[in-house]
Amino acid sequence: MDSDYGMPALFIRKIESRAHIDDADRAAIASLPSKLRTVSPSTYLLREGQTPVRCGMVLEGFAFRQKLTADGNREIVSVLIPGDFIDLQNLYLAQADHDVQALTRLTIAEFSLVSLRDLAHDRPAVRRALWVDCLIESSIYREWLLNIGRRPAPARLAHLLCEFHIRLQAAGLGTDAGYELPMTQEQLGDAVGLTSVHVNRVLKTLERQGLIRRAGRHIDVTDWERLQSAAHFNKRYLHLDQIAPTPA
Amino acid sequence: MDSDYGMPALFIRKIESRAHIDDADRAAIASLPSKLRTVSPSTYLLREGQTPVRCGMVLEGFAFRQKLTADGNREIVSVLIPGDFIDLQNLYLAQADHDVQALTRLTIAEFSLVSLRDLAHDRPAVRRALWVDCLIESSIYREWLLNIGRRPAPARLAHLLCEFHIRLQAAGLGTDAGYELPMTQEQLGDAVGLTSVHVNRVLKTLERQGLIRRAGRHIDVTDWERLQSAAHFNKRYLHLDQIAPTPA
DNA sequence: CGGATTATTGAAAAGCCTCAAGAGTAGTGG
DNA sequence: CCACTACTCTTGAGGCTTTTCAATAATCCG
C-alpha cells in the first residue's frame, strides 16, 4: 500500500519528462498511496463500459488498449510500455470507451482516482505533466490514423517498428541494436489494420531487404536508416523534446 | 478584441457540456480577451512544426486536422464543427504535429495561449472542462482507429455519417432529418482512408439501400436505424453524457 | 512429452485502387 | 448575365494489394 520498487521512481521520471517539477512535487508524488499488482498475460485491466475508481501505471511488462467492432473485429489502438499510464483518461471521464489488457506478465502500480485528482489539483506542475501526457497520447493517435489510413502495409509495419524502437529506448529498454517485442503477428496485425498472414509476409520481406532481423519475439534493427525511410518515420509526433533537459 | 457574437456564448456552452461551472467561471470566460477572425476555405489555421501563441475556437463553419505522409498522401484525422477548439493541444505542447485547415468559410475566436493558460490555472472547473475536452478528442481518435483499421468501406463511411449526425445535432446544427456536410468526396476519402472513387461508389450504394439521400453536400438520413446498424455505430465514445444535465 | 498456440506458405478470391474519360456544378471575369 | 474554367462527381475497365481459406511446421507451456 505504499511507495517502493519502481513506483515512485518511474512515476517521477515520467512526470519529469513532461514538465519541470520541484522537490515539493516529487515529495507529493512519493507520498501518493499506491498498490502494486502483478497480473498474467491477457488479464483485463479495464473493460469498456466500466466506471473505474483506480488509475494505474505500467511498471514492468507490456499492455495494450483495444476496441472491438460489434462483429468481433479487434483494433489495438495503443501499446503501453513501462512508465505509461494505463487509464489516465478515467481521471475525468466517467465511462471507459475501450479495454486495456495485459500483453505479457505485468506489474502495475495502482492509485485511487481521488488521490490522483488531488495531486493534480494541488501540484500545478504535476498536473501540467499529466495533461501533457494526455496530449502526447493524442498525437500518437493522430500519427497512427495517418499510418493506418494512408500507408501501404510495408511502410505501416516499418513505422510501428520504428515507433517501438524510439519509445523503448526513451524508456531505457532496448538498445540501438534492437528490442523485445512481445506481440504475436496477429496482435501486430490488429495494431496496424492488417491480417496476421499479411503481417507475416511483410515482416519476412522487411527481413529479406535487410532492414530487420527477427529471432522469436526479438527485433534486431539491422539498418535503422533504411527502416526509417521505408516508413517515412519522423519522431516529431512523440514530442520527446517536450521540455528542456533539467538543468544540472 | 473583446467578447461578443458567438464568443463567449459558444465557449461557455462548450465548457458547460464538459463540467459544472459557476457564475464566477462564466464571468472569467466572458472576460477572456478574444479576437474574431474570418477566413476563406482552405486557409491554414495551423501548420505542422509551428510554435503557436494563440488558440482558437470554431464559431461558424467547418475545419479539419490533417497529417501528410512524406510522399504526399493526406489523412484527415478530425473534422471540427462550431464549438470545437482548434488547437487546445498547443496549450502545453510546444510544436504542432499536424495542420489545421478551413473546410468552409470560417469564423473563429482567437485567444492568447497565455490568457487561456491563466484561465485554466485560476478556474479549476474550467480547467477540468478543457481537460475533458482533450480526453474526448482522444476517445474519438480511438474510435476512428477502429473504424479505419477494422471496418469495411461501407460500414466505415456509414460510421462517419452517423458521427456527424450526432455531433451536429448536439451542437444544435442539423436536424433529425439530416445535415449539411460540406466535404468533397475526396476529403471524405481522406477522412476514412479510402479513395474518392471508392467513396463515390459506396455512397451511391448506401443511397440505393435507402439509408441516406444526397443532394449536393446535403445528407438526408432516411433510415437512421439501418444507417447505425450498417455502421455498428454506438455513440458511447462521444461521451456526450459526460456530466449530468445542469439542475434547473 | 503432449496439446495448444503461433508462424509459415500456397492458392484463389475479394475489395479497393488506378487510370481514364465524360458529365455536372460552381465560381469568375468580361 | 453569360461564357469560361476549374473543380467535383460519376462510371467503366483492369490491376494490385490484401484477405480468406487451408494445411503444415515450429514453438511455447505445463
XYZ file of C-alpha atoms (C1' of nucleotides) in Angstrom:
556
model
C 0.000 0.000 0.000
C 2.938 2.359 -0.201
C 5.623 3.570 -2.488
C 8.505 1.278 -3.201
C 10.074 -0.575 -6.070
C 9.525 1.034 -9.500
C 6.941 3.363 -8.032
C 7.543 6.233 -7.448
C 10.790 6.242 -9.416
C 9.106 5.575 -12.745
C 6.237 7.917 -11.968
C 8.596 10.761 -11.146
C 10.711 10.037 -14.185
C 7.625 10.191 -16.392
C 6.434 13.440 -14.874
C 9.898 14.948 -15.192
C 9.918 14.115 -18.865
C 6.724 16.107 -19.328
C 7.246 19.200 -17.157
C 9.641 20.858 -14.767
C 8.847 19.881 -11.196
C 10.413 20.766 -7.868
C 11.169 18.845 -4.703
C 7.752 19.525 -3.224
C 6.213 17.993 -6.338
C 8.472 14.979 -6.015
C 7.528 14.623 -2.378
C 3.854 14.815 -3.211
C 4.242 12.089 -5.808
C 6.266 9.940 -3.436
C 3.556 10.144 -0.824
C 0.821 9.150 -3.258
C -0.648 5.923 -1.937
C -0.114 3.150 -4.404
C -0.567 -0.560 -4.579
C 1.484 -2.976 -6.617
C -0.273 -5.614 -8.620
C 1.076 -8.322 -10.859
C -1.172 -9.952 -13.403
C -0.761 -12.658 -16.002
C -0.935 -12.149 -19.771
C -4.390 -11.418 -21.220
C -5.761 -10.133 -17.926
C -8.169 -7.281 -18.445
C -7.138 -4.158 -16.547
C -10.091 -2.176 -17.811
C -13.196 -3.004 -19.744
C -15.287 -0.824 -21.994
C -18.315 0.482 -20.165
C -16.770 0.252 -16.724
C -16.740 3.146 -14.290
C -13.280 2.850 -12.811
C -12.174 4.142 -9.440
C -8.485 3.493 -9.885
C -5.745 4.515 -12.220
C -2.578 2.600 -12.919
C 0.877 2.854 -14.393
C 2.789 0.085 -16.095
C 5.959 -0.726 -14.166
C 7.103 -3.912 -15.858
C 5.824 -5.674 -18.929
C 3.523 -4.554 -21.710
C -0.172 -3.920 -22.144
C -2.420 -2.641 -24.903
C -5.645 -0.763 -25.465
C -8.175 -2.358 -27.755
C -11.561 -1.678 -29.207
C -13.885 -4.224 -30.757
C -16.431 -3.849 -33.521
C -19.867 -5.310 -32.923
C -18.975 -8.228 -35.197
C -15.893 -9.068 -33.192
C -13.019 -7.476 -35.082
C -10.316 -6.056 -32.913
C -8.188 -2.959 -33.244
C -5.277 -2.392 -30.913
C -5.144 1.382 -30.544
C -2.147 1.695 -28.206
C 0.664 -0.378 -26.849
C 1.679 0.504 -23.302
C 5.233 0.142 -22.108
C 6.759 0.645 -18.649
C 6.134 4.174 -17.456
C 2.879 4.579 -19.392
C -0.349 5.448 -17.643
C -2.987 2.820 -18.125
C -6.117 4.840 -17.745
C -5.385 8.479 -17.179
C -8.439 9.290 -19.253
C -10.574 7.935 -16.449
C -9.381 10.802 -14.310
C -12.239 12.831 -15.744
C -14.272 10.541 -17.999
C -16.960 8.569 -16.251
C -17.098 5.568 -18.529
C -14.345 3.589 -20.221
C -14.623 3.589 -24.007
C -12.122 0.782 -24.585
C -10.457 -2.238 -22.995
C -6.959 -2.446 -21.602
C -5.390 -5.865 -21.495
C -2.061 -7.234 -20.324
C 0.156 -8.305 -23.195
C 2.749 -10.012 -21.015
C 3.085 -10.757 -17.357
C 2.621 -7.294 -15.991
C 3.385 -5.341 -12.854
C 1.462 -2.152 -12.314
C 1.125 0.472 -9.637
C -2.426 1.485 -8.824
C -3.655 4.727 -7.296
C -7.102 5.816 -6.373
C -8.578 8.292 -8.805
C -9.403 10.547 -5.908
C -5.827 10.806 -4.700
C -4.552 11.320 -8.215
C -7.112 14.076 -8.757
C -5.985 15.660 -5.517
C -2.398 15.509 -6.638
C -3.321 17.151 -9.931
C -5.301 19.766 -8.051
C -2.603 20.636 -5.540
C 0.504 20.467 -7.694
C 0.230 22.562 -10.868
C 3.466 21.277 -12.347
C 2.413 17.660 -11.910
C -0.994 18.444 -13.325
C 0.603 20.004 -16.338
C 2.764 16.933 -16.857
C -0.269 14.664 -16.681
C -2.105 16.842 -19.142
C 0.889 16.868 -21.469
C 0.932 13.096 -21.259
C -2.680 13.004 -22.454
C -1.853 15.399 -25.272
C 1.070 13.298 -26.438
C -1.145 10.243 -26.432
C -3.490 12.173 -28.701
C -0.628 13.000 -31.017
C 0.272 9.338 -31.278
C -3.315 8.515 -32.193
C -3.152 11.056 -34.972
C 0.019 9.513 -36.334
C -1.499 6.049 -36.157
C -4.510 7.287 -38.096
C -2.183 8.530 -40.802
C -0.280 5.280 -40.690
C -3.285 3.001 -40.974
C -5.284 5.221 -43.260
C -2.650 6.145 -45.777
C 0.431 3.956 -45.724
C 0.793 0.631 -47.544
C 1.440 -2.446 -45.446
C 5.263 -2.485 -45.554
C 5.601 1.162 -44.548
C 2.897 0.688 -41.948
C 4.689 -2.125 -40.197
C 8.049 -0.423 -40.542
C 6.552 2.638 -38.888
C 5.300 0.621 -35.955
C 8.719 -0.951 -35.529
C 10.359 2.488 -35.641
C 7.997 3.808 -33.003
C 8.719 0.941 -30.648
C 12.427 1.377 -31.196
C 12.311 5.026 -30.205
C 9.860 4.665 -27.345
C 11.650 1.720 -25.804
C 14.977 3.480 -25.989
C 13.457 6.575 -24.402
C 12.168 4.323 -21.627
C 15.611 2.834 -21.115
C 14.604 -0.523 -22.577
C 16.127 -1.910 -25.710
C 19.331 -0.718 -27.338
C 20.423 0.714 -30.647
C 20.613 -2.825 -31.892
C 17.057 -3.859 -31.179
C 14.432 -4.773 -28.643
C 11.975 -7.340 -27.369
C 8.571 -7.036 -28.987
C 6.306 -9.466 -27.161
C 3.442 -9.347 -29.654
C 2.134 -12.123 -31.838
C 1.791 -11.419 -35.526
C -1.942 -11.406 -35.050
C -1.605 -8.648 -32.469
C 0.719 -6.721 -34.744
C -1.908 -7.027 -37.429
C -4.597 -5.762 -35.092
C -2.397 -2.766 -34.300
C -1.928 -1.749 -37.930
C -5.162 -2.917 -39.504
C -3.812 -5.969 -41.328
C -4.262 -9.731 -41.044
C -1.687 -11.900 -39.351
C -0.992 -13.685 -42.613
C -0.086 -10.472 -44.319
C 1.961 -9.297 -41.366
C 3.963 -12.478 -41.667
C 4.667 -11.952 -45.339
C 5.560 -8.299 -44.923
C 7.862 -8.941 -41.966
C 9.681 -11.546 -43.994
C 10.080 -9.023 -46.791
C 11.491 -6.407 -44.431
C 13.864 -9.062 -43.173
C 14.858 -10.137 -46.673
C 15.594 -6.495 -47.505
C 17.989 -6.381 -44.579
C 16.103 -3.763 -42.551
C 15.461 -6.004 -39.574
C 16.219 -9.456 -38.319
C 13.861 -11.472 -36.149
C 14.512 -14.157 -33.593
C 11.351 -15.222 -31.854
C 9.877 -12.039 -30.473
C 13.142 -10.153 -30.653
C 13.595 -7.461 -33.293
C 17.093 -6.561 -34.431
C 17.191 -3.277 -36.246
C 19.926 -4.044 -38.748
C 19.522 -0.898 -40.837
C 17.888 1.905 -38.863
C 18.292 4.441 -41.652
C 16.572 2.340 -44.248
C 13.905 1.208 -41.814
C 13.044 4.817 -41.064
C 12.971 5.783 -44.698
C 10.810 2.782 -45.591
C 8.337 4.049 -43.004
C 8.855 7.758 -43.735
C 9.282 7.860 -39.989
C 9.678 11.189 -38.212
C 9.637 11.115 -34.445
C 8.297 14.626 -34.031
C 4.853 13.322 -33.118
C 6.252 11.668 -29.998
C 7.085 15.099 -28.562
C 10.077 13.674 -26.729
C 11.688 17.088 -26.508
C 8.615 18.460 -24.809
C 10.688 20.168 -22.137
C 14.267 21.270 -21.995
C 16.557 18.856 -20.162
C 16.563 19.528 -16.442
C 19.484 21.781 -15.508
C 22.417 20.152 -13.745
C -10.618 42.344 -29.151
C -13.473 41.603 -26.812
C -16.263 39.232 -26.208
C -19.305 39.477 -28.399
C -21.140 37.498 -31.003
C -20.770 33.700 -30.696
C -17.959 34.150 -28.215
C -18.387 33.770 -25.292
C -21.763 32.091 -25.707
C -20.376 29.098 -27.579
C -17.329 28.869 -25.338
C -19.467 28.814 -22.219
C -21.827 26.308 -23.753
C -18.939 24.025 -24.578
C -17.458 24.285 -21.116
C -20.850 23.664 -19.527
C -21.192 20.498 -21.543
C -17.945 19.207 -20.078
C -18.106 20.223 -16.414
C -20.240 22.035 -13.863
C -19.230 25.669 -13.648
C -20.474 28.578 -11.588
C -21.088 32.243 -12.280
C -17.534 33.228 -11.393
C -16.324 30.736 -14.001
C -18.706 32.179 -16.542
C -17.517 35.666 -15.737
C -13.903 34.613 -16.120
C -14.642 33.128 -19.514
C -16.588 36.180 -20.575
C -13.678 38.421 -19.719
C -11.205 36.324 -21.679
C -9.808 38.590 -24.389
C -10.686 37.237 -27.781
C -10.438 38.311 -31.359
C -12.769 37.325 -34.151
C -11.326 36.238 -37.442
C -12.982 35.137 -40.626
C -11.024 33.174 -43.194
C -11.785 31.680 -46.568
C -11.868 27.948 -47.368
C -8.513 26.151 -47.434
C -6.811 28.729 -45.225
C -4.310 27.138 -42.885
C -5.018 27.921 -39.253
C -2.062 25.901 -38.028
C 0.834 24.196 -39.702
C 2.855 21.225 -38.565
C 6.090 22.344 -36.956
C 4.797 25.746 -35.905
C 5.113 27.048 -32.383
C 1.765 28.712 -31.890
C 0.994 31.529 -29.475
C -2.752 31.526 -29.924
C -5.601 29.118 -29.552
C -8.901 29.292 -31.344
C -12.454 28.010 -31.320
C -14.637 27.445 -34.351
C -17.692 29.720 -34.226
C -19.122 29.268 -37.699
C -18.194 26.901 -40.479
C -16.044 23.788 -40.532
C -12.359 22.966 -40.365
C -10.269 19.815 -40.257
C -6.998 18.465 -38.940
C -4.741 16.719 -41.394
C -1.442 14.938 -41.498
C 0.605 14.217 -44.584
C 2.952 11.354 -45.371
C 6.340 12.224 -46.811
C 5.124 11.126 -50.235
C 2.150 13.451 -50.114
C -0.759 11.292 -49.028
C -3.211 13.011 -46.750
C -5.175 11.763 -43.799
C -7.860 13.916 -42.255
C -7.783 12.997 -38.580
C -10.558 15.252 -37.265
C -13.367 17.392 -38.543
C -14.054 20.486 -36.443
C -17.530 21.926 -36.112
C -18.755 25.078 -34.363
C -17.848 24.963 -30.705
C -14.737 22.846 -31.216
C -11.340 24.015 -30.066
C -8.890 24.303 -32.905
C -5.625 23.803 -31.113
C -6.124 23.150 -27.451
C -3.203 20.749 -27.632
C -0.938 23.741 -28.120
C -1.790 24.838 -24.629
C 1.044 22.643 -23.427
C 2.772 21.196 -26.480
C 5.481 23.362 -27.960
C 5.275 22.228 -31.547
C 2.305 21.450 -33.762
C 2.284 17.880 -35.053
C -0.404 18.417 -37.679
C -2.105 21.026 -39.864
C -5.492 22.601 -39.316
C -7.237 23.946 -42.376
C -10.524 25.693 -43.013
C -13.018 23.475 -44.808
C -15.519 26.236 -45.472
C -15.611 29.946 -44.928
C -14.857 30.041 -41.258
C -15.279 32.369 -38.323
C -13.138 31.704 -35.298
C -12.457 33.307 -31.959
C -8.810 33.536 -31.012
C -7.290 33.787 -27.542
C -3.727 34.111 -26.476
C -2.331 30.902 -25.074
C -1.148 32.823 -22.038
C -4.599 34.072 -21.120
C -6.108 30.649 -21.713
C -3.453 29.066 -19.512
C -4.225 31.635 -16.856
C -7.907 30.834 -17.085
C -7.145 27.135 -16.701
C -4.884 27.902 -13.786
C -7.337 30.109 -11.922
C -10.612 28.314 -12.554
C -10.465 24.602 -11.674
C -13.869 23.823 -13.132
C -12.982 25.410 -16.454
C -9.667 23.628 -16.454
C -11.400 20.361 -15.881
C -13.752 21.026 -18.773
C -10.843 21.794 -21.084
C -9.091 18.647 -19.998
C -12.246 16.621 -20.525
C -12.471 18.090 -23.996
C -8.978 16.803 -24.757
C -9.890 13.389 -23.386
C -12.996 13.166 -25.529
C -10.957 14.079 -28.562
C -8.696 11.170 -27.693
C -11.671 8.874 -27.458
C -12.788 9.917 -30.920
C -9.333 9.132 -32.273
C -9.563 5.662 -30.801
C -12.904 5.079 -32.469
C -11.575 6.347 -35.784
C -8.651 3.934 -35.497
C -11.115 1.093 -35.048
C -13.185 2.410 -37.913
C -10.336 2.754 -40.386
C -8.403 -0.265 -39.211
C -11.160 -2.800 -38.974
C -14.340 -1.845 -40.774
C -15.013 -2.402 -44.477
C -15.662 0.656 -46.610
C -19.483 0.761 -46.389
C -19.541 0.496 -42.597
C -16.685 2.936 -42.396
C -18.482 5.642 -44.306
C -21.763 4.936 -42.566
C -19.978 5.371 -39.261
C -18.617 8.745 -40.278
C -22.086 9.857 -41.348
C -23.531 8.685 -38.022
C -20.911 10.586 -36.085
C -21.601 13.804 -37.936
C -25.320 13.348 -37.421
C -24.928 13.045 -33.677
C -22.285 15.713 -33.253
C -24.105 18.252 -35.368
C -27.340 17.658 -33.522
C -25.541 18.023 -30.203
C -24.164 21.314 -31.488
C -27.628 22.497 -32.448
C -26.926 22.200 -36.173
C -28.742 19.804 -38.408
C -31.996 18.055 -37.574
C -33.268 14.511 -37.240
C -33.757 14.574 -40.977
C -30.212 15.387 -41.992
C -27.454 17.940 -42.199
C -25.044 19.873 -44.381
C -21.764 18.070 -44.897
C -19.507 20.466 -46.739
C -16.836 17.939 -47.690
C -15.860 16.738 -51.123
C -15.759 13.018 -51.705
C -12.002 13.265 -51.823
C -11.983 14.778 -48.352
C -14.368 12.104 -47.116
C -11.980 9.549 -48.523
C -9.054 11.164 -46.751
C -11.018 11.023 -43.510
C -11.700 7.281 -43.731
C -8.668 6.031 -45.616
C -10.319 5.436 -48.986
C -10.055 6.969 -52.447
C -12.634 9.420 -53.716
C -13.658 6.974 -56.416
C -14.494 4.326 -53.890
C -16.250 6.811 -51.640
C -18.442 7.694 -54.571
C -19.411 4.118 -55.241
C -20.062 3.334 -51.608
C -22.165 6.449 -51.045
C -24.266 5.515 -54.036
C -24.739 2.068 -52.576
C -25.831 3.471 -49.208
C -28.229 5.674 -51.093
C -29.548 2.799 -53.194
C -30.151 0.845 -49.999
C -32.295 3.685 -48.733
C -30.129 4.611 -45.756
C -29.380 8.130 -46.909
C -30.230 10.525 -49.685
C -27.826 13.111 -51.024
C -28.416 16.463 -52.659
C -25.197 18.286 -53.312
C -23.448 18.426 -49.973
C -26.617 17.805 -48.011
C -27.116 14.444 -46.341
C -30.645 13.250 -45.607
C -30.695 10.433 -43.126
C -33.655 8.480 -44.451
C -33.230 5.442 -42.221
C -31.318 6.252 -39.045
C -31.781 2.799 -37.566
C -30.380 0.976 -40.533
C -27.599 3.503 -41.009
C -26.490 2.938 -37.427
C -26.638 -0.807 -37.749
C -24.727 -0.744 -41.038
C -22.001 1.121 -39.172
C -22.361 -0.791 -35.901
C -22.500 2.715 -34.511
C -22.586 3.277 -30.766
C -22.262 6.831 -29.587
C -20.707 5.971 -26.258
C -17.278 7.086 -27.433
C -18.515 10.655 -27.847
C -19.052 10.888 -24.083
C -21.973 13.257 -24.587
C -23.372 12.419 -21.174
C -20.115 13.383 -19.568
C -21.868 15.409 -16.907
C -25.383 15.320 -15.575
C -27.641 17.983 -17.053
C -27.320 21.259 -15.172
C -30.000 21.500 -12.491
C -32.891 23.842 -13.203
C 6.109 -35.272 -23.749
C 1.571 -33.643 -25.471
C -1.631 -30.092 -26.558
C -2.343 -25.544 -27.848
C -0.953 -21.558 -29.788
C 1.762 -19.235 -33.261
C 4.324 -18.920 -37.582
C 4.700 -20.040 -42.365
C 3.340 -20.969 -47.006
C 0.292 -21.591 -51.161
C -3.741 -20.788 -53.977
C -7.664 -18.326 -55.025
C -10.940 -14.579 -54.225
C -12.312 -10.073 -52.845
C -12.075 -5.354 -52.039
C -10.208 -1.356 -53.175
C -7.206 1.328 -56.243
C -5.524 3.312 -60.589
C -6.304 5.193 -64.839
C -9.228 7.499 -67.785
C -12.974 9.901 -69.743
C -17.318 12.335 -69.678
C -20.901 14.932 -67.107
C -22.293 18.028 -63.725
C -21.514 22.177 -60.762
C -19.698 26.322 -59.016
C -17.061 30.256 -59.130
C -15.025 34.223 -62.001
C -14.479 37.802 -65.056
C -15.906 40.143 -69.075
C -25.892 37.598 -67.282
C -23.340 34.510 -69.896
C -19.311 32.042 -71.040
C -15.278 30.073 -69.455
C -12.585 27.500 -66.394
C -11.676 24.654 -62.686
C -13.309 21.517 -59.625
C -16.080 17.749 -58.401
C -18.834 13.784 -59.362
C -19.714 9.646 -61.853
C -18.801 5.464 -64.316
C -16.109 1.661 -66.551
C -12.247 -1.485 -67.047
C -8.413 -3.603 -65.375
C -4.897 -4.443 -61.906
C -2.833 -4.910 -57.451
C -2.768 -5.324 -52.569
C -4.636 -7.670 -49.077
C -7.790 -11.197 -47.426
C -9.615 -15.734 -46.955
C -9.156 -20.483 -46.621
C -6.423 -24.204 -45.587
C -2.695 -27.097 -44.366
C 1.884 -27.872 -42.305
C 5.752 -26.635 -39.412
C 7.547 -24.554 -35.404
C 7.303 -23.001 -30.730
C 5.646 -22.480 -26.160
C 3.839 -24.226 -21.782
C 2.567 -27.131 -18.190
